[in-house]
């Protein structure tokens, strides 16, 4: 059975205890509560884009093409 009390921690030597004591509780709580929209791309898709801006630009282009096609389709039906 373990004889340590609740307050006796075994902090690894590589951790600087002085850095851990001054943390701010809930520092990122508001940002976390706002949510996030992380999407994981398959490796072969991610390889086609140099950065997140390129992915967003490509998706915006697709959305515009779809929107334009929808308007063209509506005009053809009239």
PDB file of C-alpha atoms in Angstrom:
ATOM      1  CA  UNK A   1       0.000   0.000   0.000  1.00  0.00           C
ATOM      2  CA  UNK A   2       1.174   3.536  -0.736  1.00  0.00           C
ATOM      3  CA  UNK A   3       2.094   5.598   2.367  1.00  0.00           C
ATOM      4  CA  UNK A   4       2.217   8.990   0.586  1.00  0.00           C
ATOM      5  CA  UNK A   5      -0.417  11.586   1.417  1.00  0.00           C
ATOM      6  CA  UNK A   6      -2.465  13.390  -1.210  1.00  0.00           C
ATOM      7  CA  UNK A   7      -0.120  16.375  -1.101  1.00  0.00           C
ATOM      8  CA  UNK A   8       3.083  14.477  -1.763  1.00  0.00           C
ATOM      9  CA  UNK A   9       3.662  14.573  -5.508  1.00  0.00           C
ATOM     10  CA  UNK A  10       6.490  12.968  -7.363  1.00  0.00           C
ATOM     11  CA  UNK A  11       7.328  15.667  -9.858  1.00  0.00           C
ATOM     12  CA  UNK A  12       9.787  14.561 -12.504  1.00  0.00           C
ATOM     13  CA  UNK A  13      13.127  16.374 -12.301  1.00  0.00           C
ATOM     14  CA  UNK A  14      12.781  17.794 -15.849  1.00  0.00           C
ATOM     15  CA  UNK A  15       9.799  19.922 -14.771  1.00  0.00           C
ATOM     16  CA  UNK A  16      10.580  23.320 -13.290  1.00  0.00           C
ATOM     17  CA  UNK A  17       8.273  23.582 -10.296  1.00  0.00           C
ATOM     18  CA  UNK A  18       8.584  27.384 -10.191  1.00  0.00           C
ATOM     19  CA  UNK A  19       6.989  27.604 -13.651  1.00  0.00           C
ATOM     20  CA  UNK A  20       4.090  25.403 -12.598  1.00  0.00           C
ATOM     21  CA  UNK A  21       3.109  27.402  -9.499  1.00  0.00           C
ATOM     22  CA  UNK A  22       2.231  30.666 -11.278  1.00  0.00           C
ATOM     23  CA  UNK A  23      -0.372  29.322 -13.683  1.00  0.00           C
ATOM     24  CA  UNK A  24      -3.610  31.201 -14.257  1.00  0.00           C
ATOM     25  CA  UNK A  25      -6.690  29.053 -13.686  1.00  0.00           C
ATOM     26  CA  UNK A  26      -9.116  29.173 -16.599  1.00  0.00           C
ATOM     27  CA  UNK A  27      -6.792  31.254 -18.788  1.00  0.00           C
ATOM     28  CA  UNK A  28      -8.128  29.649 -21.977  1.00  0.00           C
ATOM     29  CA  UNK A  29     -11.624  28.728 -20.733  1.00  0.00           C
ATOM     30  CA  UNK A  30     -13.414  31.405 -22.765  1.00  0.00           C
ATOM     31  CA  UNK A  31     -11.589  30.450 -25.956  1.00  0.00           C
ATOM     32  CA  UNK A  32     -12.330  26.765 -25.321  1.00  0.00           C
ATOM     33  CA  UNK A  33     -16.010  27.463 -24.647  1.00  0.00           C
ATOM     34  CA  UNK A  34     -16.272  29.331 -27.949  1.00  0.00           C
ATOM     35  CA  UNK A  35     -15.489  26.063 -29.665  1.00  0.00           C
ATOM     36  CA  UNK A  36     -13.229  25.153 -32.482  1.00  0.00           C
ATOM     37  CA  UNK A  37     -13.669  23.884 -35.982  1.00  0.00           C
ATOM     38  CA  UNK A  38     -10.732  21.583 -36.553  1.00  0.00           C
ATOM     39  CA  UNK A  39     -10.914  19.320 -39.559  1.00  0.00           C
ATOM     40  CA  UNK A  40      -8.367  16.596 -40.221  1.00  0.00           C
ATOM     41  CA  UNK A  41      -7.410  16.116 -43.844  1.00  0.00           C
ATOM     42  CA  UNK A  42      -6.270  12.782 -45.208  1.00  0.00           C
ATOM     43  CA  UNK A  43      -2.505  12.841 -45.839  1.00  0.00           C
ATOM     44  CA  UNK A  44      -2.793  12.760 -49.642  1.00  0.00           C
ATOM     45  CA  UNK A  45      -5.219  15.705 -49.594  1.00  0.00           C
ATOM     46  CA  UNK A  46      -3.090  17.701 -47.143  1.00  0.00           C
ATOM     47  CA  UNK A  47      -0.037  17.132 -49.355  1.00  0.00           C
ATOM     48  CA  UNK A  48      -1.746  19.081 -52.157  1.00  0.00           C
ATOM     49  CA  UNK A  49      -1.881  22.280 -50.079  1.00  0.00           C
ATOM     50  CA  UNK A  50       1.067  24.245 -48.690  1.00  0.00           C
ATOM     51  CA  UNK A  51      -0.894  25.811 -45.811  1.00  0.00           C
ATOM     52  CA  UNK A  52      -4.347  26.489 -44.337  1.00  0.00           C
ATOM     53  CA  UNK A  53      -4.863  29.592 -46.508  1.00  0.00           C
ATOM     54  CA  UNK A  54      -4.544  27.461 -49.648  1.00  0.00           C
ATOM     55  CA  UNK A  55      -7.137  25.004 -48.319  1.00  0.00           C
ATOM     56  CA  UNK A  56      -9.552  27.822 -47.467  1.00  0.00           C
ATOM     57  CA  UNK A  57      -9.038  29.505 -50.855  1.00  0.00           C
ATOM     58  CA  UNK A  58      -9.766  26.223 -52.659  1.00  0.00           C
ATOM     59  CA  UNK A  59     -12.901  25.581 -50.609  1.00  0.00           C
ATOM     60  CA  UNK A  60     -14.153  29.144 -51.168  1.00  0.00           C
ATOM     61  CA  UNK A  61     -13.619  28.672 -54.905  1.00  0.00           C
ATOM     62  CA  UNK A  62     -15.645  25.452 -54.860  1.00  0.00           C
ATOM     63  CA  UNK A  63     -18.432  27.161 -52.919  1.00  0.00           C
ATOM     64  CA  UNK A  64     -18.509  30.006 -55.457  1.00  0.00           C
ATOM     65  CA  UNK A  65     -18.636  27.565 -58.387  1.00  0.00           C
ATOM     66  CA  UNK A  66     -21.494  25.670 -56.730  1.00  0.00           C
ATOM     67  CA  UNK A  67     -23.357  28.895 -56.000  1.00  0.00           C
ATOM     68  CA  UNK A  68     -22.857  30.126 -59.585  1.00  0.00           C
ATOM     69  CA  UNK A  69     -24.025  26.761 -60.968  1.00  0.00           C
ATOM     70  CA  UNK A  70     -27.123  26.917 -58.781  1.00  0.00           C
ATOM     71  CA  UNK A  71     -27.984  30.356 -60.173  1.00  0.00           C
ATOM     72  CA  UNK A  72     -27.360  29.213 -63.756  1.00  0.00           C
ATOM     73  CA  UNK A  73     -29.607  26.185 -63.200  1.00  0.00           C
ATOM     74  CA  UNK A  74     -32.408  28.376 -61.820  1.00  0.00           C
ATOM     75  CA  UNK A  75     -32.187  30.751 -64.803  1.00  0.00           C
ATOM     76  CA  UNK A  76     -32.325  27.800 -67.245  1.00  0.00           C
ATOM     77  CA  UNK A  77     -35.571  26.545 -65.714  1.00  0.00           C
ATOM     78  CA  UNK A  78     -37.377  29.844 -66.331  1.00  0.00           C
TER      79      UNK A  78
END
